[in-house]
Structure formats: structure tokens, C-alpha cells
Tab-separated table of C-alpha atoms in Angstrom:
chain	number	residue	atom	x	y	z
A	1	UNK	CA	60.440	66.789	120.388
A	2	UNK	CA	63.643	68.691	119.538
A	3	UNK	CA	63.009	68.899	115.800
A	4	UNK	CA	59.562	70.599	117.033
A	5	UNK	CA	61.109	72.815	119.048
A	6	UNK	CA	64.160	74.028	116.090
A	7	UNK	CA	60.872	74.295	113.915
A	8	UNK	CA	59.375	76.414	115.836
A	9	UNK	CA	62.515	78.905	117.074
A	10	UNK	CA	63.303	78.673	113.057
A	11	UNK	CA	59.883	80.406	112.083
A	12	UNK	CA	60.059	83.123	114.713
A	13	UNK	CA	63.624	83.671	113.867
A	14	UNK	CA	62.233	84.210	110.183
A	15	UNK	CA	59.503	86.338	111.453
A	16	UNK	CA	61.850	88.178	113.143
A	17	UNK	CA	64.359	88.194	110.305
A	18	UNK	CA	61.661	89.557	107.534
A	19	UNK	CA	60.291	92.037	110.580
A	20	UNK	CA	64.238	93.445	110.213
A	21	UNK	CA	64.345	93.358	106.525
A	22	UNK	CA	61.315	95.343	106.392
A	23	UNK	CA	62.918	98.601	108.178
A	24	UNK	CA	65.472	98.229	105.484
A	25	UNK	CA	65.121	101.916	104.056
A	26	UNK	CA	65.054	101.229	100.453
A	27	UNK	CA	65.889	104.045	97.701
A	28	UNK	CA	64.659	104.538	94.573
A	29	UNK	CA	68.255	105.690	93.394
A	30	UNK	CA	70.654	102.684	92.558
A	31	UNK	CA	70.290	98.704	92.430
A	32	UNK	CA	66.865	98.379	90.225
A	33	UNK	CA	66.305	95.190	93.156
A	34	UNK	CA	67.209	97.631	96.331
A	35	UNK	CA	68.774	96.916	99.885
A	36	UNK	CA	66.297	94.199	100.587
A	37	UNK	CA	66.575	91.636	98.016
A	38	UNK	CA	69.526	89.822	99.665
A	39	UNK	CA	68.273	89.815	102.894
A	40	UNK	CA	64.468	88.966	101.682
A	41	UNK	CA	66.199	85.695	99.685
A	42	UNK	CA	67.733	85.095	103.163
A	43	UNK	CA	64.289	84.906	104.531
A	44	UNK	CA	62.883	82.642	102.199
A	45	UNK	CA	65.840	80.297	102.668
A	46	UNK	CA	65.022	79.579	106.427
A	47	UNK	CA	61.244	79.358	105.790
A	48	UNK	CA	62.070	76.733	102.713
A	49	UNK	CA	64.582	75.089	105.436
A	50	UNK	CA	61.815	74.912	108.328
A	51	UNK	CA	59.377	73.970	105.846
A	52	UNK	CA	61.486	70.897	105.349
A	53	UNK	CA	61.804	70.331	108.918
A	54	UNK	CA	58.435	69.874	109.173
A	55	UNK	CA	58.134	67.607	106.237
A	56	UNK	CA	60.547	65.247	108.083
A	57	UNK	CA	58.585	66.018	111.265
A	58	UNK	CA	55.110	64.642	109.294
A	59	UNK	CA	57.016	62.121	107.736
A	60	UNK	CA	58.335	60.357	110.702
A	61	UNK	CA	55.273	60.423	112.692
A	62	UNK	CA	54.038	58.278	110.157
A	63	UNK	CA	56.536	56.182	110.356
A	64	UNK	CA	56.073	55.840	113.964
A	65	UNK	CA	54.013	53.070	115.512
A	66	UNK	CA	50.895	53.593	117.623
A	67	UNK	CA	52.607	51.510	120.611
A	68	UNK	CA	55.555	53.420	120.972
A	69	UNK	CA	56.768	56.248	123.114
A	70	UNK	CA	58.007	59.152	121.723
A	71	UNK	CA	61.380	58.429	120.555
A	72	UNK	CA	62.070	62.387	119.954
A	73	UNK	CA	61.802	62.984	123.807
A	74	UNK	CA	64.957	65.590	125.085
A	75	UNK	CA	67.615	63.932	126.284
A	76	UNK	CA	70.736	66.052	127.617
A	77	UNK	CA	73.942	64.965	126.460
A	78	UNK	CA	77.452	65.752	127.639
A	79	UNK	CA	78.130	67.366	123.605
A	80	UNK	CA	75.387	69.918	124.267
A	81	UNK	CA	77.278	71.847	126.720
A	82	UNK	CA	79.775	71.983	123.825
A	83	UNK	CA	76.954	73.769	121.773
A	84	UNK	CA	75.811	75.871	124.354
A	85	UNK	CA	79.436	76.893	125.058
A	86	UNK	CA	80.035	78.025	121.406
A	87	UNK	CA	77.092	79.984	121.259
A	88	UNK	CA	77.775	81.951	124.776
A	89	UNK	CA	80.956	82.551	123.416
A	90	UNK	CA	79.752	83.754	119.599
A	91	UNK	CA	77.631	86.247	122.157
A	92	UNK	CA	80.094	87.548	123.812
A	93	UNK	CA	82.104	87.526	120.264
A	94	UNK	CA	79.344	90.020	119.822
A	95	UNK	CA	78.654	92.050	123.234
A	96	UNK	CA	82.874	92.677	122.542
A	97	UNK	CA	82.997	93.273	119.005
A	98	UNK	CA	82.170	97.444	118.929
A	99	UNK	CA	84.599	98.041	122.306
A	100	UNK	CA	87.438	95.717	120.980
A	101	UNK	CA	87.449	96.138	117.294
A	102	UNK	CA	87.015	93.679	114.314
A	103	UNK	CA	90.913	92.642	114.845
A	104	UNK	CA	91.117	92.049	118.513
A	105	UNK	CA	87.659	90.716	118.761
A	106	UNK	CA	87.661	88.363	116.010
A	107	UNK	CA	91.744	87.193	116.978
A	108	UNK	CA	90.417	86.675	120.453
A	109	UNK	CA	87.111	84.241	119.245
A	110	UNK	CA	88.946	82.652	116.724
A	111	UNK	CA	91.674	81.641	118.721
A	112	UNK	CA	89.464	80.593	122.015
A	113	UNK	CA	87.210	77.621	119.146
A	114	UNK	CA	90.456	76.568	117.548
A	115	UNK	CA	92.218	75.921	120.938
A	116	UNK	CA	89.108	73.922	121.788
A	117	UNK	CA	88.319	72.249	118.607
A	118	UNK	CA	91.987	71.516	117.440
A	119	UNK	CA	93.663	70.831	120.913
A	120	UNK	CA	97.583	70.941	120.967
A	121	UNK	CA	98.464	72.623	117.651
A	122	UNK	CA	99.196	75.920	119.223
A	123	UNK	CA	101.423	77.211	116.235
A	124	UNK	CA	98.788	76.370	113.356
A	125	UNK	CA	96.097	77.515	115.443
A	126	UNK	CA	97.645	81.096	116.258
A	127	UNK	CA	98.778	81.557	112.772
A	128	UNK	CA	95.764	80.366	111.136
A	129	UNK	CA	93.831	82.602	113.017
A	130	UNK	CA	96.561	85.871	112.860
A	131	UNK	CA	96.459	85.206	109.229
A	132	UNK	CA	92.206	84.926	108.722
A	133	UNK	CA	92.111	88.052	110.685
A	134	UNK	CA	95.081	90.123	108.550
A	135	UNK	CA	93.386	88.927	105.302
A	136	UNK	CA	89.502	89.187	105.913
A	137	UNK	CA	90.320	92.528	107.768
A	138	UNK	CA	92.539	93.897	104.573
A	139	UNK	CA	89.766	92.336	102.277
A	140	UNK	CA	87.146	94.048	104.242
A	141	UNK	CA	88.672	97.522	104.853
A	142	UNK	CA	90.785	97.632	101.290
A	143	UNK	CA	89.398	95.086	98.586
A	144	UNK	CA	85.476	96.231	99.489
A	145	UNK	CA	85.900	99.493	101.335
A	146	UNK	CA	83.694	98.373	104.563
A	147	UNK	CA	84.411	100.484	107.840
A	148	UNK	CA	84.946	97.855	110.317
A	149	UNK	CA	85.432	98.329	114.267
A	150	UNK	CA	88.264	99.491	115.009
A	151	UNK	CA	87.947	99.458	118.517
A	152	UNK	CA	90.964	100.115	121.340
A	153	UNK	CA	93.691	99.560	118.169
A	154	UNK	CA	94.315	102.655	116.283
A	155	UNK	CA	94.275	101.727	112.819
């Protein structure tokens, strides 16, 4: 039942992903393949990916015997609330990335999944994370001239 239900939220969120692609203004100045090829090979990645899903899907109903219940039935676990914890915090991550800034933001998300994921190592955590954030956001603003958030820090 749960690899029906990740098929399914997979093809809307490629139906919504190639709805987004499509307001993609494109111009005819520039790349000869435009502002949508990246994102449009994107799409077709997760439709190939849920296509294989459901290839698994078909190929394990086969497999199953008439006699038997259905041995994809949902089932919480104690490790989903992990899941669901990651991805309320990757939304807030989001909801706070324009007011805080790339830096702050990304320092602040960072540090809150290493402290849970690598428990104890305070040190390597902070640093790892101080140092990911210095890099990517010199990378980002420097190497590749992107305008990130800069948020409530002034530079």
C-alpha cells in the first residue's frame, strides 16, 4: 500500500513539477536549449523513477499469492516520526530562509540534523556545518555570482 501511495504523490509531484517548468519564460536570446531544459530533464527523471515504482508494484503482485493478505498494508513505526520530523524541519528550513538569510538559515538547519543524526560530536558537528555554510555561501555569492538571502546579517 505505501509504494501505491509514493507512486501516486510522485506523479502529481511531476505534474506539478512540469506545470512549474512550463511558466519558465524562455528567450530566444542565449542557450540554443533555453531555461527549461534542466528542469524538463528533471521531470522526466521522476516520471522514469515512478514508472519503475510501478514496475516493482506489478511485479510483486505477481509474486503474491491468492491466499494472502496484503503484506504492503501501513504500518506506523517509531522511525517515521524521524521522517516526518526532518521534513517539518526542511519546511521550516524554508518558511525561514528569505527572513533569516542563506547563512543563518542554512547554519541553523544544518546544525539542528547533525545534532540529531551524529549525537555527541558537538565540535565536528559545529565546524562541519560553519565550514559548509562559509564555503557553499562564498561558492554561491563569488565562484557563480548567485544573489543569495541575505536576510537579518548585513553582508
Amino acid at each position: 500500500m505505501t509504494d501505491r501511495i509514493i507512486f501516486v504523490c510522485v506523479l502529481l509531484l511531476a505534474g506539478v513539477y512540469f506545470w512549474g517548468t512550463a511558466q519558465i519564460p524562455s528567450l530566444e536570446l542565449g542557450d540554443p536549449l533555453g531555461p527549461k531544459a534542466f528542469p524538463q530533464m528533471l521531470g522526466v527523471g521522476l516520471l522514469v523513477g515512478a514508472a519503475m515504482l510501478l514496475a516493482e508494484i506489478l511485479r510483486d503482485r505477481k509474486k503474491t499469492k491468492a491466499g494472502e493478505g496484503d503484506s504492503g498494508a501501513l504500518s506506523w513505526e517509531p522511525h517515521h516520526w524521524v521522517v516526518v520530523a526532518v521534513v517539518a524541519w526542511t519546511a521550516l528550513y524554508v518558511v525561514l530562509f528569505e527572513p533569516l538569510g542563506y547563512m543563518l538559515a542554512t547554519l541553523i538547519y544544518l546544525l539542528g540534523l547533525t545534532g540529531y543524526f551524529n549525537r555527541g560530536r558537538h565540535l565536528m558537528n559545529g565546524l562541519s556545518c560553519v565550514l559548509f555554510v562559509a564555503i557553499s555561501y562564498s561558492a554561491f555569492t563569488k565562484l557563480l555570482g548567485v544573489n543569495l538571502a541575505r536576510g537579518i546579517i548585513p553582508f
